[in-house]
Each structure stands twice: as C-alpha cells, then as structure tokens.
Amino acid sequence: MHCGLDFGTSNTVAGVLKNDKVHFVKLEGKSQIIPTSIFFNYETQTRHFGQNAIDLYVSGTEGRLLRSLKSLLGTSLIKEKTKMQNNAVAFQEIIGIFLAHIKDKITQQFQEEVTSITIGRPVFFVDNNEKKDKEAEEQLRKIAEKVGFKNISFYYEPLSASLQYEQTISQEEIALIVDIGGGTADFSIVRLHSKNNKKILANSGVHIGGTDIDTVISLNEFMPLLGFQKIVNSGLKTPNHLYHDLSSWHRIQQLYSLKKQKIINELLHENTNLKEIKRLHKIVKLERGHDLLFEAENTKIKLGENNSVRIDLSLIEKELSTEIFRKKFNKYIEFATDGFNEKINETVKNAGLKKDEINTIFLTGGTTKIPFVKEEICAQFPTAKIIDNNTFFSVGEGLTLKGKD
C-alpha cells in the first residue's frame, strides 16, 4: 500500500492509494488533518498528539508541548536534546515519535502495511545552503526509516499540489503554484497538460511561513509588555534573544533551559522595580510561552475575517488586553509578502516567461488564506485564473497519487 505524507510545520495530512483512488487517513478522531504537535504529559507519563496535545497544554495540564518540529530539520537544534521532566530527549527522536504515531494511524485504519511512501519536501529546507538542505532531507529519511517506513521517496510540495488539478484540465496551461504553509513558501512554474506530462519550468522557495507571522505579531504586540527592547537599570537594553526564543515555535523550548532561566533570574534580581521584567519571569517560570504564541496565531486567523481583533492578555496580567487592526497587521507582514514577491519574480525570470504568460495561479497552504498575502500575490497576475479551493489537502493528495508512477 502506497502512502503520501504531507508532514507540515503546522499540520500533517496522510493519504493512501487503493484501487488508484486517494483515501485520506483519519488522523485524529474523524479529522483527516492533525496539528503537528506533541504533548508529553508529566501527570500521567503519556504522550498526546495533534489538537488533543494542544488542548491539554491550554487546560493547564503539567507537561511539555512541542510544535513546528519540521522547522528543526537542517538546523543545529536537530541534534540537540530538550529537557523532558527527568530526562533529555533528542529532537530527532521527538519527530520520530510523531511519525510513528501517523504510521500507526494508517495501519490501524486500513489494516495493511505501508510498502512505499512519498514524503513532501519544500523546495528548500534551508535557504541558500545546498549542503544543509540535503542534510535536512537525509535527516527526515533516516527518521522515517527508523520508525519502519520503507521505499521512501521525496517530492516537491508545490508540484504535488498540482497533480490532481492537472487531471481536470482539457488544454495546456502554464501555472504558478504557490504553496505557503507554516514554515516555508515554495513557488513552481509548470506547463500542465491533462495527459500528465507536465514540464517543470522553474522552482524557487524561501523559509518564510505562517509561524514567522506568529513571531512578528508576538514581537510587536506582546513582547514589549514583557520588556522587549526596554532599557533596564544597567542602562542597557534587555537581551533580544530571550524575546525571539519566546516568540518562535521551534525555539521556545530553549527558553526553559537552566541557562536561559538563570539569565532571566539575574535580570529580575537587578530590576525588581520593573513590571515588564516581572511579567517575563512569570511567563517563563510557569512555562506558558506557548499560550502567547497561540494568541498570536489566533489573531492572525481572526484578522482574515475581521478588521480588528481585541486580544485577551490576562495570562500576563489581570485585565490586560490589546487591540490590533488589520491595517497594522498588514504592515507587520510586509516582510513576508516582499519575500514572497521577490521569489515569485525570480521564478518567472528563471522560467523565461513574462507575467502575462501565466494562465493560472494555484494557491495552497494555510498562509495563502491571509487576505493581504493573497491580494499581494494575485495583483501581479491580473489576467490569471485563481485556483484556491483545496488549501489543506492538495499536497497530500498529490503525494499519494505519486504511487501511480
């Protein structure tokens, strides 16, 4: 049985190919999509996955939550360990635990072993570093092998997204495939044909995604309330790295290390008169940094439908709140849209095309649902047809269809 696995920074989808048809796996209850999250429950010594992991953390259950595991691939952190109650667990092992859970779900539902698997990969795991990029793929391959997957192949996520759509067209099209997920943005220009003999004209990508937008919301709206860039009693500014760790899904665990906690304790000792430093100390001591990132993520989602959002920050201090307007949010994320458009221009140039020669824009990945992101990209191609009706499953479907090859 062939499996397609879209192991995403934020969410994961898996499908199997049976009788040449794609069947998505129910990965959590009846849901065919699962947040890429693990919660190590200290109270019951158990592991929990997906939304259940998030819910347990938010409810105040004692334990450790990990998200954005994919972002660790190709970085120095992947070989490190994180404190887990009385043990230290390697990040590679944690990714393996998650993939093993997905494998169990597949075999339980279909009562059949996975004999081959196509795993999606971004155009670049690591920007501007071919060696690190290859290392990241090899790290993921070894982790998948260790949990029992066989005959492992990789395929670019943006190309996967186009496979099902390609089967529906009646004439040749030149398409720009835009795949912006939680951790990466990938762009491919392909000449599509219903006979499935596509020609890849150009690929590009950049390590910017939805989790980076969560980070910028946190740094601009929440971290100043905890002393970010504040001049303290020494006459110096607070250490930037503390706040960047606290605002990054894949780095937040580092803030709970003894080394970082010592820095924060010393900062509090020297600045007992500053409420912002007291707040920082409280959040880190209680290990509630993820709560702030969830608020950032929810704000991002709500601003897709509302012109403003009021954010409850009583976690930091009783009755504390702030309001963010979409116009301000759009300004925050210009770094992302500028990065996307730069790579799109590069991809069009490398394909040897002009923008008006692009017939179709195919949007996939949750970050393309942000109105400002979609508007900025589509504005470059005013005559192109826009396809965005299968945002979360098109990559997984394409990876599963690779089993026909």
mmCIF file of C-alpha atoms in Angstrom:
data_model
loop_
_atom_site.group_PDB
_atom_site.id
_atom_site.type_symbol
_atom_site.label_atom_id
_atom_site.label_comp_id
_atom_site.label_asym_id
_atom_site.label_seq_id
_atom_site.Cartn_x
_atom_site.Cartn_y
_atom_site.Cartn_z
ATOM 1 C CA MET A 1 0.000 0.000 0.000
ATOM 2 C CA HIS A 2 1.425 3.382 -1.034
ATOM 3 C CA CYS A 3 1.177 6.379 1.291
ATOM 4 C CA GLY A 4 1.572 10.086 0.638
ATOM 5 C CA LEU A 5 2.662 12.118 3.664
ATOM 6 C CA ASP A 6 2.422 15.890 3.905
ATOM 7 C CA PHE A 7 4.406 16.378 7.117
ATOM 8 C CA GLY A 8 3.876 20.091 7.622
ATOM 9 C CA THR A 9 5.265 22.648 10.020
ATOM 10 C CA SER A 10 1.784 23.385 11.383
ATOM 11 C CA ASN A 11 -0.396 20.482 10.189
ATOM 12 C CA THR A 12 0.023 16.984 8.803
ATOM 13 C CA VAL A 13 -2.065 15.078 6.233
ATOM 14 C CA ALA A 14 -1.663 11.482 5.031
ATOM 15 C CA GLY A 15 -3.343 9.552 2.249
ATOM 16 C CA VAL A 16 -3.185 6.019 0.871
ATOM 17 C CA LEU A 17 -3.684 4.816 -2.684
ATOM 18 C CA LYS A 18 -6.180 1.978 -3.078
ATOM 19 C CA ASN A 19 -7.609 0.973 -6.456
ATOM 20 C CA ASP A 20 -5.966 4.085 -7.939
ATOM 21 C CA LYS A 21 -8.029 6.328 -5.641
ATOM 22 C CA VAL A 22 -6.817 8.564 -2.829
ATOM 23 C CA HIS A 23 -8.193 7.835 0.638
ATOM 24 C CA PHE A 24 -7.235 10.310 3.345
ATOM 25 C CA VAL A 25 -6.371 8.890 6.741
ATOM 26 C CA LYS A 26 -8.378 9.891 9.806
ATOM 27 C CA LEU A 27 -5.501 11.116 11.920
ATOM 28 C CA GLU A 28 -7.393 12.486 14.929
ATOM 29 C CA GLY A 29 -10.918 11.333 15.631
ATOM 30 C CA LYS A 30 -12.832 11.922 12.397
ATOM 31 C CA SER A 31 -10.430 14.613 11.232
ATOM 32 C CA GLN A 32 -8.173 13.982 8.235
ATOM 33 C CA ILE A 33 -5.797 16.737 9.301
ATOM 34 C CA ILE A 34 -3.793 16.853 12.525
ATOM 35 C CA PRO A 35 -1.786 19.708 14.046
ATOM 36 C CA THR A 36 1.904 18.759 14.062
ATOM 37 C CA SER A 37 2.077 18.823 17.855
ATOM 38 C CA ILE A 38 3.152 16.510 20.680
ATOM 39 C CA PHE A 39 2.404 16.935 24.371
ATOM 40 C CA PHE A 40 4.378 14.958 26.952
ATOM 41 C CA ASN A 41 2.015 14.642 29.914
ATOM 42 C CA TYR A 42 4.020 14.672 33.150
ATOM 43 C CA GLU A 43 0.993 13.822 35.279
ATOM 44 C CA THR A 44 0.165 10.530 33.530
ATOM 45 C CA GLN A 45 3.520 9.833 31.803
ATOM 46 C CA THR A 46 1.740 9.623 28.430
ATOM 47 C CA ARG A 47 2.129 11.226 25.010
ATOM 48 C CA HIS A 48 -0.619 13.056 23.169
ATOM 49 C CA PHE A 49 -0.805 14.300 19.604
ATOM 50 C CA GLY A 50 -2.465 16.978 17.493
ATOM 51 C CA GLN A 51 -5.328 19.067 18.821
ATOM 52 C CA ASN A 52 -5.546 16.844 21.887
ATOM 53 C CA ALA A 53 -1.943 17.804 22.701
ATOM 54 C CA ILE A 54 -2.762 21.493 22.353
ATOM 55 C CA ASP A 55 -5.952 21.214 24.419
ATOM 56 C CA LEU A 56 -4.137 19.508 27.291
ATOM 57 C CA TYR A 57 -1.465 22.190 27.326
ATOM 58 C CA VAL A 58 -4.018 25.020 27.240
ATOM 59 C CA SER A 59 -6.036 23.378 30.049
ATOM 60 C CA GLY A 60 -3.010 23.682 32.335
ATOM 61 C CA THR A 61 -2.016 20.020 32.451
ATOM 62 C CA GLU A 62 1.585 19.727 33.605
ATOM 63 C CA GLY A 63 3.840 18.732 30.750
ATOM 64 C CA ARG A 64 5.779 19.856 27.691
ATOM 65 C CA LEU A 65 4.284 20.875 24.333
ATOM 66 C CA LEU A 66 6.292 20.819 21.109
ATOM 67 C CA ARG A 67 5.209 22.277 17.753
ATOM 68 C CA SER A 68 6.830 23.237 14.418
ATOM 69 C CA LEU A 69 9.023 20.142 14.547
ATOM 70 C CA LYS A 70 9.737 20.296 10.808
ATOM 71 C CA SER A 71 11.494 23.653 11.243
ATOM 72 C CA LEU A 72 14.280 21.894 13.150
ATOM 73 C CA LEU A 73 15.421 19.871 10.121
ATOM 74 C CA GLY A 74 18.720 21.129 8.753
ATOM 75 C CA THR A 75 19.434 23.299 11.806
ATOM 76 C CA SER A 76 21.911 22.785 14.636
ATOM 77 C CA LEU A 77 18.987 22.200 17.023
ATOM 78 C CA ILE A 78 18.020 18.902 15.376
ATOM 79 C CA LYS A 79 20.961 17.131 17.044
ATOM 80 C CA GLU A 80 20.285 18.645 20.446
ATOM 81 C CA LYS A 81 18.122 17.389 23.286
ATOM 82 C CA THR A 82 15.359 19.089 25.209
ATOM 83 C CA LYS A 83 14.561 18.636 28.894
ATOM 84 C CA MET A 84 11.571 16.387 29.444
ATOM 85 C CA GLN A 85 10.823 16.164 33.183
ATOM 86 C CA ASN A 86 13.665 13.938 34.437
ATOM 87 C CA ASN A 87 15.038 13.058 31.005
ATOM 88 C CA ALA A 88 16.578 14.748 27.984
ATOM 89 C CA VAL A 89 15.054 13.705 24.645
ATOM 90 C CA ALA A 90 16.650 14.348 21.242
ATOM 91 C CA PHE A 91 14.590 16.398 18.790
ATOM 92 C CA GLN A 92 15.191 13.711 16.136
ATOM 93 C CA GLU A 93 13.560 11.188 18.459
ATOM 94 C CA ILE A 94 10.587 13.517 19.030
ATOM 95 C CA ILE A 95 9.980 13.825 15.271
ATOM 96 C CA GLY A 96 10.214 10.029 15.103
ATOM 97 C CA ILE A 97 7.579 9.664 17.825
ATOM 98 C CA PHE A 98 5.209 11.841 15.799
ATOM 99 C CA LEU A 99 5.837 9.975 12.522
ATOM 100 C CA ALA A 100 5.406 6.623 14.295
ATOM 101 C CA HIS A 101 2.012 7.825 15.532
ATOM 102 C CA ILE A 102 0.991 8.703 11.967
ATOM 103 C CA LYS A 103 2.166 5.288 10.738
ATOM 104 C CA ASP A 104 0.114 3.562 13.446
ATOM 105 C CA LYS A 105 -2.990 5.518 12.413
ATOM 106 C CA ILE A 106 -2.556 4.443 8.784
ATOM 107 C CA THR A 107 -2.155 0.732 9.546
ATOM 108 C CA GLN A 108 -4.971 0.742 12.127
ATOM 109 C CA GLN A 109 -7.449 2.284 9.694
ATOM 110 C CA PHE A 110 -6.588 0.209 6.619
ATOM 111 C CA GLN A 111 -5.309 -2.995 8.281
ATOM 112 C CA GLU A 112 -2.466 -3.097 5.802
ATOM 113 C CA GLU A 113 1.231 -2.280 5.939
ATOM 114 C CA VAL A 114 2.665 0.728 4.128
ATOM 115 C CA THR A 115 5.036 -0.679 1.488
ATOM 116 C CA SER A 116 6.110 2.653 -0.017
ATOM 117 C CA ILE A 117 5.800 6.309 0.916
ATOM 118 C CA THR A 118 6.256 9.653 -0.810
ATOM 119 C CA ILE A 119 7.017 12.428 1.655
ATOM 120 C CA GLY A 120 6.576 16.050 0.677
ATOM 121 C CA ARG A 121 9.502 18.418 0.987
ATOM 122 C CA PRO A 122 9.844 22.165 0.447
ATOM 123 C CA VAL A 123 11.925 23.432 -2.462
ATOM 124 C CA PHE A 124 14.446 24.457 0.191
ATOM 125 C CA PHE A 125 14.554 23.107 3.742
ATOM 126 C CA VAL A 126 17.374 25.606 4.310
ATOM 127 C CA ASP A 127 17.799 28.807 2.299
ATOM 128 C CA ASN A 128 20.995 29.367 0.294
ATOM 129 C CA ASN A 129 22.788 26.293 1.623
ATOM 130 C CA GLU A 130 22.674 23.228 -0.620
ATOM 131 C CA LYS A 131 24.654 21.083 1.813
ATOM 132 C CA LYS A 132 22.343 21.818 4.759
ATOM 133 C CA ASP A 133 19.330 21.310 2.502
ATOM 134 C CA LYS A 134 20.495 17.805 1.558
ATOM 135 C CA GLU A 135 21.264 17.076 5.204
ATOM 136 C CA ALA A 136 17.705 18.040 6.181
ATOM 137 C CA GLU A 137 16.189 15.610 3.667
ATOM 138 C CA GLU A 138 18.559 12.864 4.792
ATOM 139 C CA GLN A 139 17.673 13.517 8.444
ATOM 140 C CA LEU A 140 13.976 13.120 7.642
ATOM 141 C CA ARG A 141 14.671 9.975 5.598
ATOM 142 C CA LYS A 142 16.583 8.344 8.467
ATOM 143 C CA ILE A 143 13.875 9.252 10.988
ATOM 144 C CA ALA A 144 11.188 7.765 8.703
ATOM 145 C CA GLU A 145 13.255 4.605 8.190
ATOM 146 C CA LYS A 146 13.801 4.223 11.928
ATOM 147 C CA VAL A 147 10.042 4.166 12.616
ATOM 148 C CA GLY A 148 9.520 1.494 9.957
ATOM 149 C CA PHE A 149 8.685 3.232 6.679
ATOM 150 C CA LYS A 150 10.156 1.544 3.581
ATOM 151 C CA ASN A 151 10.816 2.572 -0.030
ATOM 152 C CA ILE A 152 10.913 6.249 0.887
ATOM 153 C CA SER A 153 10.902 8.910 -1.808
ATOM 154 C CA PHE A 154 10.552 12.693 -1.672
ATOM 155 C CA TYR A 155 8.683 15.072 -3.958
ATOM 156 C CA TYR A 156 8.418 18.835 -4.003
ATOM 157 C CA GLU A 157 5.291 20.013 -2.185
ATOM 158 C CA PRO A 158 4.240 22.666 -4.751
ATOM 159 C CA LEU A 159 4.450 20.141 -7.607
ATOM 160 C CA SER A 160 2.419 17.667 -5.556
ATOM 161 C CA ALA A 161 -0.291 20.284 -5.164
ATOM 162 C CA SER A 162 -0.823 20.477 -8.932
ATOM 163 C CA LEU A 163 -1.182 16.746 -9.654
ATOM 164 C CA GLN A 164 -4.915 16.393 -9.014
ATOM 165 C CA TYR A 165 -5.748 19.707 -10.723
ATOM 166 C CA GLU A 166 -3.751 18.634 -13.779
ATOM 167 C CA GLN A 167 -6.138 15.725 -14.287
ATOM 168 C CA THR A 168 -9.105 18.118 -14.614
ATOM 169 C CA ILE A 169 -7.820 20.432 -17.367
ATOM 170 C CA SER A 170 -8.681 19.987 -21.050
ATOM 171 C CA GLN A 171 -5.873 22.022 -22.576
ATOM 172 C CA GLU A 172 -2.325 23.025 -21.788
ATOM 173 C CA GLU A 173 -1.809 25.669 -19.089
ATOM 174 C CA ILE A 174 1.181 27.463 -17.648
ATOM 175 C CA ALA A 175 0.626 27.597 -13.904
ATOM 176 C CA LEU A 176 2.361 29.275 -10.994
ATOM 177 C CA ILE A 177 1.937 27.041 -7.971
ATOM 178 C CA VAL A 178 2.142 28.943 -4.692
ATOM 179 C CA ASP A 179 2.493 26.770 -1.594
ATOM 180 C CA ILE A 180 2.837 28.788 1.615
ATOM 181 C CA GLY A 181 2.500 26.795 4.807
ATOM 182 C CA GLY A 182 3.643 27.236 8.361
ATOM 183 C CA GLY A 183 7.379 27.209 7.756
ATOM 184 C CA THR A 184 8.180 27.659 4.078
ATOM 185 C CA ALA A 185 6.944 29.314 0.898
ATOM 186 C CA ASP A 186 7.505 27.418 -2.351
ATOM 187 C CA PHE A 187 6.915 28.545 -5.919
ATOM 188 C CA SER A 188 6.907 26.431 -9.072
ATOM 189 C CA ILE A 189 6.050 27.302 -12.655
ATOM 190 C CA VAL A 190 4.927 24.285 -14.651
ATOM 191 C CA ARG A 191 3.467 23.606 -18.056
ATOM 192 C CA LEU A 192 0.462 21.439 -17.225
ATOM 193 C CA HIS A 193 -1.277 19.019 -19.556
ATOM 194 C CA SER A 194 -4.199 16.681 -18.944
ATOM 195 C CA LYS A 195 -2.104 13.741 -20.170
ATOM 196 C CA ASN A 196 0.065 14.245 -17.094
ATOM 197 C CA ASN A 197 3.260 15.045 -18.987
ATOM 198 C CA LYS A 198 3.997 18.246 -17.119
ATOM 199 C CA LYS A 199 7.181 20.192 -17.717
ATOM 200 C CA ILE A 200 8.762 21.966 -14.777
ATOM 201 C CA LEU A 201 9.972 25.375 -15.935
ATOM 202 C CA ALA A 202 11.303 26.788 -12.653
ATOM 203 C CA ASN A 203 11.319 26.266 -8.871
ATOM 204 C CA SER A 204 12.128 28.595 -6.010
ATOM 205 C CA GLY A 205 11.413 28.971 -2.326
ATOM 206 C CA VAL A 206 12.088 30.870 0.860
ATOM 207 C CA HIS A 207 11.979 29.948 4.538
ATOM 208 C CA ILE A 208 9.068 32.245 5.420
ATOM 209 C CA GLY A 209 5.644 31.000 6.506
ATOM 210 C CA GLY A 210 2.767 31.307 8.929
ATOM 211 C CA THR A 211 4.867 30.679 12.032
ATOM 212 C CA ASP A 212 7.064 33.658 11.108
ATOM 213 C CA ILE A 213 3.915 35.777 11.040
ATOM 214 C CA ASP A 214 3.035 34.484 14.520
ATOM 215 C CA THR A 215 6.519 35.583 15.591
ATOM 216 C CA VAL A 216 6.190 39.107 14.233
ATOM 217 C CA ILE A 217 2.800 39.571 15.949
ATOM 218 C CA SER A 218 4.293 38.403 19.233
ATOM 219 C CA LEU A 219 7.385 40.612 18.968
ATOM 220 C CA ASN A 220 5.395 43.715 18.081
ATOM 221 C CA GLU A 221 2.317 43.303 20.264
ATOM 222 C CA PHE A 222 3.198 41.065 23.237
ATOM 223 C CA MET A 223 6.928 41.164 23.896
ATOM 224 C CA PRO A 224 7.134 44.928 24.652
ATOM 225 C CA LEU A 225 4.769 44.175 27.558
ATOM 226 C CA LEU A 226 7.461 41.775 28.833
ATOM 227 C CA GLY A 227 10.339 44.218 28.412
ATOM 228 C CA PHE A 228 11.441 43.655 24.802
ATOM 229 C CA GLN A 229 13.980 46.371 23.838
ATOM 230 C CA LYS A 230 13.454 48.119 27.156
ATOM 231 C CA ILE A 231 16.377 49.976 28.742
ATOM 232 C CA VAL A 232 16.836 48.488 32.225
ATOM 233 C CA ASN A 233 18.655 49.731 35.326
ATOM 234 C CA SER A 234 22.087 48.901 33.890
ATOM 235 C CA GLY A 235 21.483 51.379 31.074
ATOM 236 C CA LEU A 236 21.449 48.555 28.518
ATOM 237 C CA LYS A 237 18.562 47.029 26.593
ATOM 238 C CA THR A 238 17.131 43.656 27.558
ATOM 239 C CA PRO A 239 18.689 40.691 25.661
ATOM 240 C CA ASN A 240 16.891 40.296 22.317
ATOM 241 C CA HIS A 241 17.445 36.535 22.171
ATOM 242 C CA LEU A 242 15.105 35.901 25.123
ATOM 243 C CA TYR A 243 12.172 37.503 23.325
ATOM 244 C CA HIS A 244 12.937 35.901 19.962
ATOM 245 C CA ASP A 245 13.012 32.492 21.664
ATOM 246 C CA LEU A 246 9.713 33.250 23.388
ATOM 247 C CA SER A 247 8.170 34.258 20.031
ATOM 248 C CA SER A 248 9.343 31.269 17.952
ATOM 249 C CA TRP A 249 7.504 27.935 17.958
ATOM 250 C CA HIS A 250 10.659 25.882 17.335
ATOM 251 C CA ARG A 251 12.904 27.822 19.752
ATOM 252 C CA ILE A 252 10.608 28.356 22.705
ATOM 253 C CA GLN A 253 11.780 25.180 24.479
ATOM 254 C CA GLN A 254 15.278 26.655 24.704
ATOM 255 C CA LEU A 255 13.918 29.403 26.941
ATOM 256 C CA TYR A 256 13.027 26.848 29.599
ATOM 257 C CA SER A 257 16.634 25.628 29.865
ATOM 258 C CA LEU A 258 18.568 26.252 33.090
ATOM 259 C CA LYS A 259 20.962 28.549 31.219
ATOM 260 C CA LYS A 260 18.198 30.851 29.947
ATOM 261 C CA GLN A 261 16.295 30.781 33.235
ATOM 262 C CA LYS A 262 19.471 31.869 35.025
ATOM 263 C CA ILE A 263 19.711 34.899 32.710
ATOM 264 C CA ILE A 264 16.093 35.825 33.433
ATOM 265 C CA ASN A 265 16.515 35.343 37.193
ATOM 266 C CA GLU A 266 19.531 37.669 37.155
ATOM 267 C CA LEU A 267 17.589 40.181 35.067
ATOM 268 C CA LEU A 268 14.776 40.143 37.630
ATOM 269 C CA HIS A 269 17.208 40.432 40.555
ATOM 270 C CA GLU A 270 18.705 43.588 39.022
ATOM 271 C CA ASN A 271 15.346 45.089 38.005
ATOM 272 C CA THR A 272 12.807 44.254 40.708
ATOM 273 C CA ASN A 273 11.202 47.665 40.139
ATOM 274 C CA LEU A 274 10.253 46.921 36.508
ATOM 275 C CA LYS A 275 6.848 45.291 35.986
ATOM 276 C CA GLU A 276 7.779 44.143 32.473
ATOM 277 C CA ILE A 277 10.654 42.008 33.771
ATOM 278 C CA LYS A 278 8.395 40.553 36.469
ATOM 279 C CA ARG A 279 5.947 39.555 33.749
ATOM 280 C CA LEU A 280 8.703 37.916 31.694
ATOM 281 C CA HIS A 281 9.899 35.967 34.722
ATOM 282 C CA LYS A 282 6.364 34.781 35.483
ATOM 283 C CA ILE A 283 5.669 33.532 31.936
ATOM 284 C CA VAL A 284 8.951 31.630 31.713
ATOM 285 C CA LYS A 285 8.759 30.205 35.239
ATOM 286 C CA LEU A 286 5.268 28.845 34.544
ATOM 287 C CA GLU A 287 6.353 27.679 31.053
ATOM 288 C CA ARG A 288 3.340 29.408 29.474
ATOM 289 C CA GLY A 289 5.116 30.906 26.477
ATOM 290 C CA HIS A 290 3.121 28.746 24.077
ATOM 291 C CA ASP A 291 -0.061 30.453 25.284
ATOM 292 C CA LEU A 292 1.186 33.761 23.896
ATOM 293 C CA LEU A 293 2.043 32.176 20.563
ATOM 294 C CA PHE A 294 -1.414 30.617 20.400
ATOM 295 C CA GLU A 295 -2.838 34.116 20.917
ATOM 296 C CA ALA A 296 -0.641 35.361 18.062
ATOM 297 C CA GLU A 297 -1.767 32.502 15.816
ATOM 298 C CA ASN A 298 -5.448 33.057 16.644
ATOM 299 C CA THR A 299 -5.049 36.783 15.989
ATOM 300 C CA LYS A 300 -3.583 36.030 12.558
ATOM 301 C CA ILE A 301 -6.539 33.775 11.720
ATOM 302 C CA LYS A 302 -9.205 36.170 13.045
ATOM 303 C CA LEU A 303 -7.763 39.107 11.108
ATOM 304 C CA GLY A 304 -8.522 37.150 7.954
ATOM 305 C CA GLU A 305 -12.213 37.858 8.596
ATOM 306 C CA ASN A 306 -12.208 40.947 10.838
ATOM 307 C CA ASN A 307 -10.807 44.464 10.543
ATOM 308 C CA SER A 308 -9.674 44.403 14.165
ATOM 309 C CA VAL A 309 -9.184 41.909 16.985
ATOM 310 C CA ARG A 310 -9.037 42.506 20.736
ATOM 311 C CA ILE A 311 -6.569 40.145 22.385
ATOM 312 C CA ASP A 312 -7.021 38.967 25.966
ATOM 313 C CA LEU A 313 -3.629 39.031 27.699
ATOM 314 C CA SER A 314 -4.806 38.288 31.236
ATOM 315 C CA LEU A 315 -2.262 35.468 31.197
ATOM 316 C CA ILE A 316 0.403 38.169 31.508
ATOM 317 C CA GLU A 317 -1.506 40.375 33.917
ATOM 318 C CA LYS A 318 -5.090 40.544 35.124
ATOM 319 C CA GLU A 319 -7.374 42.618 32.854
ATOM 320 C CA LEU A 320 -4.536 43.286 30.386
ATOM 321 C CA SER A 321 -5.533 43.363 26.703
ATOM 322 C CA THR A 322 -4.548 44.951 23.420
ATOM 323 C CA GLU A 323 -6.213 45.584 20.068
ATOM 324 C CA ILE A 324 -4.677 45.061 16.659
ATOM 325 C CA PHE A 325 -6.115 46.398 13.395
ATOM 326 C CA ARG A 326 -5.804 44.679 10.035
ATOM 327 C CA LYS A 327 -4.061 47.715 8.519
ATOM 328 C CA LYS A 328 -1.365 47.488 11.197
ATOM 329 C CA PHE A 329 -1.156 43.714 10.769
ATOM 330 C CA ASN A 330 -0.657 44.117 7.021
ATOM 331 C CA LYS A 331 2.237 46.465 7.758
ATOM 332 C CA TYR A 332 3.782 43.871 10.081
ATOM 333 C CA ILE A 333 3.709 41.171 7.410
ATOM 334 C CA GLU A 334 5.122 43.220 4.539
ATOM 335 C CA PHE A 335 8.445 41.466 5.205
ATOM 336 C CA ALA A 336 6.694 38.221 4.234
ATOM 337 C CA THR A 337 4.859 39.479 1.142
ATOM 338 C CA ASP A 338 8.020 41.250 -0.044
ATOM 339 C CA GLY A 339 9.920 37.980 0.364
ATOM 340 C CA PHE A 340 7.225 36.037 -1.489
ATOM 341 C CA ASN A 341 7.071 38.506 -4.379
ATOM 342 C CA GLU A 342 10.845 38.595 -4.717
ATOM 343 C CA LYS A 343 10.923 34.808 -5.108
ATOM 344 C CA ILE A 344 7.949 34.844 -7.489
ATOM 345 C CA ASN A 345 9.734 37.372 -9.713
ATOM 346 C CA GLU A 346 12.846 35.195 -9.605
ATOM 347 C CA THR A 347 10.822 32.107 -10.553
ATOM 348 C CA VAL A 348 9.132 33.852 -13.503
ATOM 349 C CA LYS A 349 12.507 35.120 -14.725
ATOM 350 C CA ASN A 350 14.126 31.682 -14.408
ATOM 351 C CA ALA A 351 11.247 30.168 -16.390
ATOM 352 C CA GLY A 352 11.991 32.585 -19.238
ATOM 353 C CA LEU A 353 8.464 33.982 -19.131
ATOM 354 C CA LYS A 354 6.609 37.242 -18.723
ATOM 355 C CA LYS A 355 3.926 37.525 -16.067
ATOM 356 C CA ASP A 356 1.095 37.829 -18.591
ATOM 357 C CA GLU A 357 2.049 34.385 -19.931
ATOM 358 C CA ILE A 358 0.972 32.751 -16.654
ATOM 359 C CA ASN A 359 -2.538 31.321 -17.160
ATOM 360 C CA THR A 360 -3.272 30.028 -13.669
ATOM 361 C CA ILE A 361 -2.291 30.808 -10.080
ATOM 362 C CA PHE A 362 -2.732 27.719 -7.898
ATOM 363 C CA LEU A 363 -2.762 28.609 -4.191
ATOM 364 C CA THR A 364 -2.241 26.042 -1.455
ATOM 365 C CA GLY A 365 -1.118 26.119 2.182
ATOM 366 C CA GLY A 366 -2.851 27.863 5.073
ATOM 367 C CA THR A 367 -0.895 31.126 4.822
ATOM 368 C CA THR A 368 -2.385 31.832 1.378
ATOM 369 C CA LYS A 369 -5.730 32.285 3.199
ATOM 370 C CA ILE A 370 -4.478 35.564 4.695
ATOM 371 C CA PRO A 371 -6.216 38.246 2.576
ATOM 372 C CA PHE A 372 -3.184 40.559 2.305
ATOM 373 C CA VAL A 373 -0.915 37.681 1.233
ATOM 374 C CA LYS A 374 -3.373 36.508 -1.424
ATOM 375 C CA GLU A 375 -4.006 40.049 -2.689
ATOM 376 C CA GLU A 376 -0.302 40.917 -2.970
ATOM 377 C CA ILE A 377 0.476 37.762 -4.942
ATOM 378 C CA CYS A 378 -2.544 37.801 -7.240
ATOM 379 C CA ALA A 379 -2.148 41.520 -8.018
ATOM 380 C CA GLN A 380 0.958 40.637 -10.010
ATOM 381 C CA PHE A 381 -1.085 38.439 -12.366
ATOM 382 C CA PRO A 382 -4.330 40.337 -13.111
ATOM 383 C CA THR A 383 -5.296 38.160 -16.101
ATOM 384 C CA ALA A 384 -4.592 34.775 -14.497
ATOM 385 C CA LYS A 385 -7.225 32.349 -13.222
ATOM 386 C CA ILE A 386 -7.052 31.808 -9.442
ATOM 387 C CA ILE A 387 -7.472 28.282 -8.015
ATOM 388 C CA ASP A 388 -7.613 28.024 -4.207
ATOM 389 C CA ASN A 389 -10.311 25.504 -3.329
ATOM 390 C CA ASN A 390 -8.230 22.731 -1.728
ATOM 391 C CA THR A 391 -5.881 24.655 0.538
ATOM 392 C CA PHE A 392 -5.002 21.976 3.085
ATOM 393 C CA PHE A 393 -5.256 18.690 1.165
ATOM 394 C CA SER A 394 -3.889 19.281 -2.341
ATOM 395 C CA VAL A 395 -0.280 18.490 -1.391
ATOM 396 C CA GLY A 396 -1.217 15.286 0.454
ATOM 397 C CA GLU A 397 -3.425 14.204 -2.439
ATOM 398 C CA GLY A 398 -0.630 14.748 -4.948
ATOM 399 C CA LEU A 399 1.915 12.866 -2.845
ATOM 400 C CA THR A 400 -0.473 9.928 -2.629
ATOM 401 C CA LEU A 401 -1.070 9.981 -6.395
ATOM 402 C CA LYS A 402 2.687 9.554 -6.883
ATOM 403 C CA GLY A 403 2.039 5.906 -6.058
ATOM 404 C CA LYS A 404 0.700 5.526 -9.617
ATOM 405 C CA ASP A 405 4.129 6.290 -11.096
#
